[in-house]
């Protein structure tokens, strides 16, 4: 378990603050994460990586010469927000464009994609690449759906080493694609991890058993087997990976491979070495030449007891990049010359608290807000307070539902997001903002503090509502229904889910449709919302009969039968809570 923490909600921020204080030779803090302590050389492609906290040394520990130029750091097991990624990438950009790299998880895909759009709008040429190396999470015919685990490192390293050589952006992207296509990982776990402040692990493994095909966010494995000896564990890992070779590798004999035996948090280095001695022997018997192996903790999951094996099948170019020198807080290889001092930057004294979400000190739209919109903002604020209360009351329940087939952090993320949204809305309202601005400020705060898929989607929902309500007119039922309908469409565009995929869309679409029908039929907003909330509750219950087709629960689809989707359930709870706020302010 995680024993040393203060406020669990502040754990990620405080860990990043301590990390930067300890590693000023390599990194400096910026809003949303860290960048190299020295500037990106003019014209060099900036490789910006990122993901949730809880996986150290991924991602901040891999920032330095020869590897990443910056890392966006999200909350615990939650992707950084688009705003955080944009902030880090802007700080890292040296004029040669930006390659954003991350593990293939829905939240990361959403946020990094949004950040790429914002960077492009700023005139910064940007590309994205998601690492998808975990063979247990999808079959070879669906490799694009695989999640990224310890294979992040060799793929990040290849792209970053190419960038260090002055390679242009499109070629750096092609290197990443080549390394990704030639990287495979597989893992096992003996116990789950416990998040800061939690009193139980996200999943458990029966005594004398192991979970096969683990995830790095506390997702349970795809199966269980008897606890093996170290040699038997090595045999399982090697045999599994050798069964799936890259398309252009006919057989392992005569091939070269970068090899990573990764510990996930609680397996001791001596145990890893015992396993690796057999891994090396088995690969040697298969005719594989091992190139610069890495044995240790490289992508962790708090205190999870588990290991994973990664093979990156090398060609001459990839081997050159894998062997290239690097100097970061957690990964060093070869030797690099002394960097030129960065005299243009002020010395770093401390990491500002909550750098990802600047305090609201001014509301540009406040002076333009009408009195009617400022009055409506009172109701909006009350609704957001009701949302935060209902999420807080049901956070543990939402976590239990999510843990059936996912990683169990939905309640935690929703609590962080809804609380931050309410606080940001209160600040904006205090400064005289109208309903639209209050909602858009809340949207940014929810996305920033929750991160992950839910952060991106709830940020989109609140922003759609804020745009529809605006700051000029008194919102009526039609405007609210219009905003909810647009939110429904925007969530489907952004996340790609449709009704039947067992996601929040299974509730959002019928809720939006019912609200639109009610308001179009002349019902008052409170009555139309009441009917739509009832529809939402019924739709959420109906997700128990569905199999997930998207997200982290997809690899464990059968386990989720009989349990509603956590995102759908939380949305239904929220629609009912908002109805109460509307009644109180009618």
Coordinates of N, CA and C in Angstrom, one line a residue, residues 103-229:
X103 N 0.8 6.3 -24.0 CA 0.2 5.0 -24.1 C -1.2 5.0 -24.7
X104 N -1.6 3.9 -25.3 CA -2.8 3.8 -26.0 C -4.0 3.6 -25.1
X105 N -4.4 4.6 -24.4 CA -5.6 4.6 -23.5 C -6.6 5.7 -24.0
X106 N -7.8 5.4 -23.8 CA -8.9 6.3 -24.3 C -8.7 7.7 -23.8
X107 N -8.4 7.9 -22.6 CA -8.2 9.3 -22.0 C -7.0 10.0 -22.6
X108 N -5.9 9.3 -22.8 CA -4.7 9.9 -23.4 C -4.9 10.2 -24.8
X109 N -5.6 9.3 -25.5 CA -5.9 9.6 -27.0 C -6.7 10.8 -27.1
X110 N -7.7 11.0 -26.3 CA -8.6 12.2 -26.3 C -7.8 13.4 -26.0
X111 N -7.1 13.5 -24.9 CA -6.5 14.7 -24.4 C -5.3 15.1 -25.3
X112 N -4.5 14.1 -25.7 CA -3.3 14.4 -26.6 C -3.8 14.8 -28.0
X113 N -4.9 14.2 -28.4 CA -5.5 14.7 -29.7 C -6.0 16.1 -29.6
X114 N -6.6 16.5 -28.5 CA -7.1 17.8 -28.4 C -5.9 18.8 -28.3
X115 N -4.9 18.4 -27.6 CA -3.7 19.2 -27.4 C -3.0 19.5 -28.8
X116 N -3.0 18.4 -29.6 CA -2.4 18.6 -30.9 C -3.1 19.6 -31.8
X117 N -4.5 19.6 -31.7 CA -5.3 20.5 -32.4 C -5.0 22.0 -31.9
X118 N -4.8 22.1 -30.6 CA -4.6 23.5 -30.1 C -3.2 23.9 -30.5
X119 N -2.2 23.0 -30.5 CA -0.8 23.4 -30.9 C -0.8 23.8 -32.4
X120 N -1.5 23.0 -33.2 CA -1.6 23.3 -34.6 C -2.2 24.7 -34.9
X121 N -3.3 25.0 -34.1 CA -3.9 26.3 -34.2 C -2.9 27.4 -33.8
X122 N -2.0 27.1 -32.9 CA -0.9 28.1 -32.5 C 0.2 28.2 -33.6
X123 N 0.1 27.4 -34.6 CA 1.1 27.4 -35.7 C 2.3 26.5 -35.4
X124 N 2.1 25.6 -34.4 CA 3.2 24.6 -34.1 C 2.9 23.3 -34.8
X125 N 3.7 22.9 -35.7 CA 3.5 21.6 -36.4 C 3.6 20.5 -35.4
X126 N 2.5 19.6 -35.4 CA 2.4 18.6 -34.3 C 2.0 17.3 -34.9
X127 N 2.6 16.2 -34.4 CA 2.1 14.8 -34.7 C 1.9 14.1 -33.4
X128 N 1.1 13.0 -33.5 CA 0.9 12.2 -32.3 C 1.2 10.7 -32.6
X129 N 1.6 10.0 -31.5 CA 1.8 8.6 -31.7 C 1.4 7.9 -30.4
X130 N 0.6 6.9 -30.4 CA 0.2 6.1 -29.3 C 0.9 4.7 -29.3
X131 N 1.6 4.4 -28.2 CA 2.3 3.1 -28.1 C 1.2 2.0 -27.7
X132 N 1.2 0.9 -28.4 CA 0.2 -0.1 -28.2 C 1.0 -1.5 -28.2
X133 N 1.7 -1.8 -27.2 CA 2.6 -3.0 -27.2 C 2.1 -4.2 -26.4
X134 N 1.0 -4.0 -25.6 CA 0.5 -5.1 -24.7 C -0.3 -6.1 -25.5
X135 N 0.3 -7.3 -25.7 CA -0.4 -8.3 -26.6 C -1.6 -9.0 -25.9
X136 N -1.7 -8.8 -24.6 CA -2.8 -9.5 -23.9 C -4.1 -8.7 -24.0
X137 N -4.0 -7.4 -24.4 CA -5.2 -6.5 -24.4 C -6.0 -6.6 -25.7
X138 N -5.4 -7.2 -26.7 CA -6.2 -7.4 -28.0 C -5.4 -8.3 -28.8
X139 N -6.0 -9.0 -29.7 CA -5.4 -9.9 -30.6 C -4.6 -9.2 -31.7
X140 N -3.8 -10.0 -32.5 CA -3.0 -9.4 -33.6 C -3.9 -8.7 -34.6
X141 N -5.1 -9.1 -34.8 CA -6.0 -8.5 -35.8 C -6.6 -7.2 -35.3
X142 N -6.4 -6.9 -34.0 CA -6.9 -5.7 -33.4 C -5.8 -5.0 -32.7
X143 N -4.6 -5.0 -33.3 CA -3.4 -4.5 -32.5 C -3.5 -3.0 -32.2
X144 N -4.3 -2.2 -33.0 CA -4.5 -0.8 -32.8 C -5.3 -0.6 -31.5
X145 N -5.9 -1.6 -30.9 CA -6.7 -1.4 -29.7 C -5.9 -1.8 -28.5
X146 N -4.6 -2.2 -28.7 CA -3.8 -2.7 -27.6 C -3.4 -1.5 -26.7
X147 N -3.2 -1.7 -25.4 CA -2.8 -0.6 -24.6 C -1.2 -0.6 -24.5
X148 N -0.7 0.6 -24.0 CA 0.7 0.8 -23.9 C 1.2 0.5 -22.5
X149 N 2.2 -0.4 -22.4 CA 2.8 -0.6 -21.0 C 4.3 -0.4 -21.1
X150 N 5.1 -1.3 -20.7 CA 6.6 -1.0 -20.6 C 7.2 -0.8 -22.0
X151 N 6.5 -1.2 -23.1 CA 7.0 -0.9 -24.4 C 7.1 0.6 -24.7
X152 N 6.5 1.4 -23.9 CA 6.6 2.9 -24.0 C 8.1 3.3 -24.2
X153 N 8.9 2.7 -23.3 CA 10.3 3.2 -23.2 C 11.1 3.0 -24.5
X154 N 11.2 1.8 -25.1 CA 12.0 1.7 -26.3 C 11.4 2.5 -27.5
X155 N 10.1 2.7 -27.5 CA 9.5 3.5 -28.6 C 9.8 5.0 -28.4
X156 N 9.6 5.5 -27.1 CA 10.0 6.8 -26.8 C 11.4 7.1 -27.1
X157 N 12.3 6.1 -26.7 CA 13.7 6.3 -26.9 C 14.1 6.4 -28.4
X158 N 13.5 5.5 -29.2 CA 13.9 5.6 -30.6 C 13.5 6.9 -31.2
X159 N 12.3 7.4 -31.0 CA 11.9 8.7 -31.6 C 12.7 9.8 -31.0
X160 N 13.0 9.8 -29.7 CA 13.8 10.9 -29.1 C 15.2 10.9 -29.6
X161 N 15.8 9.8 -29.7 CA 17.2 9.7 -30.2 C 17.3 10.2 -31.7
X162 N 16.3 9.9 -32.5 CA 16.2 10.4 -33.8 C 16.1 11.9 -33.8
X163 N 15.2 12.4 -33.0 CA 15.1 13.9 -32.9 C 16.4 14.5 -32.4
X164 N 17.1 13.9 -31.5 CA 18.4 14.4 -31.0 C 19.4 14.6 -32.2
X165 N 19.3 13.7 -33.2 CA 20.2 13.7 -34.3 C 19.8 14.8 -35.4
X166 N 18.7 15.5 -35.1 CA 18.3 16.6 -36.0 C 17.4 16.1 -37.1
X167 N 16.8 14.9 -36.9 CA 15.9 14.3 -37.9 C 14.6 15.2 -38.0
X168 N 14.1 15.4 -39.1 CA 12.8 16.2 -39.2 C 11.6 15.5 -38.7
X169 N 10.5 16.2 -38.4 CA 9.4 15.7 -37.7 C 8.8 14.5 -38.4
X170 N 8.5 14.5 -39.7 CA 7.9 13.4 -40.3 C 8.7 12.1 -40.2
X171 N 10.0 12.2 -40.3 CA 10.9 11.1 -40.2 C 10.9 10.6 -38.7
X172 N 10.9 11.5 -37.7 CA 10.8 11.1 -36.3 C 9.5 10.3 -36.1
X173 N 8.4 10.7 -36.7 CA 7.2 10.0 -36.5 C 7.3 8.6 -37.2
X174 N 8.0 8.5 -38.3 CA 8.1 7.2 -39.0 C 9.0 6.3 -38.1
X175 N 10.0 6.8 -37.4 CA 10.8 6.0 -36.5 C 9.9 5.5 -35.4
X176 N 9.1 6.4 -34.8 CA 8.2 5.9 -33.8 C 7.3 4.8 -34.2
X177 N 6.7 5.0 -35.4 CA 5.9 3.9 -36.0 C 6.6 2.6 -36.2
X178 N 7.8 2.7 -36.7 CA 8.6 1.5 -36.9 C 8.9 0.8 -35.6
X179 N 9.3 1.6 -34.6 CA 9.6 1.0 -33.3 C 8.4 0.4 -32.6
X180 N 7.2 1.1 -32.8 CA 6.0 0.6 -32.2 C 5.6 -0.7 -32.9
X181 N 5.7 -0.8 -34.2 CA 5.3 -2.0 -34.9 C 6.2 -3.2 -34.5
X182 N 7.4 -2.9 -34.0 CA 8.3 -4.0 -33.7 C 8.4 -4.3 -32.2
X183 N 7.5 -3.7 -31.4 CA 7.6 -3.9 -29.9 C 6.4 -4.7 -29.4
X184 N 6.7 -5.6 -28.5 CA 5.6 -6.5 -27.9 C 5.9 -6.6 -26.4
X185 N 4.9 -6.6 -25.6 CA 5.0 -6.8 -24.2 C 4.0 -7.7 -23.6
X186 N 4.3 -8.4 -22.5 CA 3.4 -9.3 -21.9 C 3.8 -9.3 -20.4
X187 N 2.7 -9.4 -19.5 CA 3.0 -9.3 -18.1 C 2.2 -10.2 -17.2
X188 N 2.6 -10.4 -16.0 CA 1.9 -11.2 -15.0 C 2.0 -10.4 -13.7
X189 N 1.0 -10.7 -12.8 CA 0.9 -10.0 -11.5 C 0.6 -10.9 -10.4
X190 N 1.0 -10.6 -9.2 CA 0.8 -11.5 -8.0 C -0.1 -10.8 -7.0
X191 N -0.2 -9.5 -7.1 CA -1.2 -8.7 -6.3 C -1.4 -7.4 -7.0
X192 N -2.6 -6.7 -6.6 CA -2.9 -5.5 -7.2 C -2.2 -4.3 -6.4
X193 N -2.5 -3.1 -6.9 CA -1.9 -1.9 -6.3 C -3.0 -1.2 -5.5
X194 N -2.5 -0.4 -4.5 CA -3.4 0.4 -3.7 C -3.1 1.9 -3.8
X195 N -4.1 2.6 -4.2 CA -3.9 4.1 -4.5 C -3.8 4.8 -3.1
X196 N -3.1 6.0 -3.1 CA -3.0 6.8 -1.9 C -4.3 7.1 -1.3
X197 N -4.5 6.8 0.0 CA -5.7 7.0 0.7 C -6.7 5.9 0.6
X198 N -6.5 4.9 -0.3 CA -7.4 3.8 -0.4 C -7.1 2.7 0.7
X199 N -8.1 2.0 1.1 CA -7.9 1.0 2.1 C -7.9 -0.4 1.6
X200 N -8.0 -0.6 0.2 CA -7.9 -1.9 -0.4 C -7.4 -1.8 -1.8
X201 N -6.7 -2.8 -2.3 CA -6.2 -2.7 -3.7 C -7.2 -2.7 -4.7
X202 N -6.9 -2.3 -5.9 CA -7.8 -2.2 -7.0 C -8.2 -3.6 -7.5
X203 N -7.4 -4.6 -7.3 CA -7.8 -5.9 -7.6 C -7.0 -6.9 -6.7
X204 N -7.4 -8.0 -6.5 CA -6.7 -9.0 -5.7 C -6.5 -10.3 -6.5
X205 N -5.5 -11.0 -6.1 CA -5.1 -12.3 -6.7 C -5.2 -13.3 -5.6
X206 N -5.9 -14.4 -5.8 CA -5.9 -15.5 -4.8 C -4.6 -16.0 -4.4
X207 N -4.5 -16.5 -3.1 CA -3.2 -17.0 -2.6 C -2.7 -18.1 -3.6
X208 N -1.4 -18.0 -3.8 CA -0.7 -19.0 -4.6 C -1.2 -19.0 -6.1
X209 N -1.7 -17.9 -6.6 CA -2.1 -17.7 -7.9 C -1.5 -16.5 -8.5
X210 N -1.5 -16.3 -9.8 CA -1.0 -15.1 -10.5 C -2.0 -14.7 -11.6
X211 N -2.1 -13.4 -11.8 CA -3.0 -12.9 -12.9 C -2.1 -12.8 -14.1
X212 N -2.6 -13.2 -15.2 CA -1.9 -13.2 -16.5 C -2.5 -12.1 -17.4
X213 N -1.6 -11.3 -18.0 CA -2.0 -10.3 -18.9 C -2.5 -9.0 -18.1
X214 N -1.7 -8.6 -17.2 CA -2.1 -7.4 -16.3 C -2.1 -6.1 -17.1
X215 N -2.8 -5.1 -16.5 CA -2.7 -3.8 -17.0 C -1.9 -3.0 -16.0
X216 N -1.5 -1.8 -16.3 CA -0.7 -1.0 -15.4 C -1.5 0.1 -14.6
X217 N -2.8 0.0 -14.7 CA -3.7 0.9 -14.0 C -4.5 0.2 -13.0
X218 N -4.1 -1.0 -12.6 CA -4.9 -1.8 -11.7 C -5.9 -2.7 -12.3
X219 N -5.9 -2.7 -13.7 CA -6.9 -3.6 -14.3 C -6.5 -5.0 -14.0
X220 N -7.5 -5.9 -13.7 CA -7.2 -7.3 -13.5 C -6.7 -7.9 -14.8
X221 N -6.0 -9.1 -14.6 CA -5.5 -9.8 -15.7 C -6.6 -10.5 -16.5
X222 N -6.3 -11.0 -17.6 CA -7.3 -11.7 -18.5 C -7.5 -13.1 -18.0
X223 N -6.7 -13.6 -17.1 CA -6.8 -15.0 -16.6 C -6.0 -15.2 -15.4
X224 N -6.1 -16.4 -14.8 CA -5.3 -16.7 -13.6 C -4.7 -18.1 -13.8
X225 N -3.5 -18.3 -13.2 CA -2.8 -19.5 -13.2 C -2.2 -19.7 -11.9
X226 N -1.7 -21.0 -11.6 CA -1.0 -21.2 -10.4 C 0.3 -20.4 -10.3
X227 N 0.7 -20.0 -9.1 CA 1.9 -19.2 -9.0 C 3.1 -20.1 -9.4
X228 N 3.9 -19.5 -10.4 CA 5.0 -20.3 -10.9 C 6.3 -20.1 -10.2
X229 N 7.3 -20.9 -10.5 CA 8.7 -20.6 -10.1 C 9.2 -19.5 -11.0

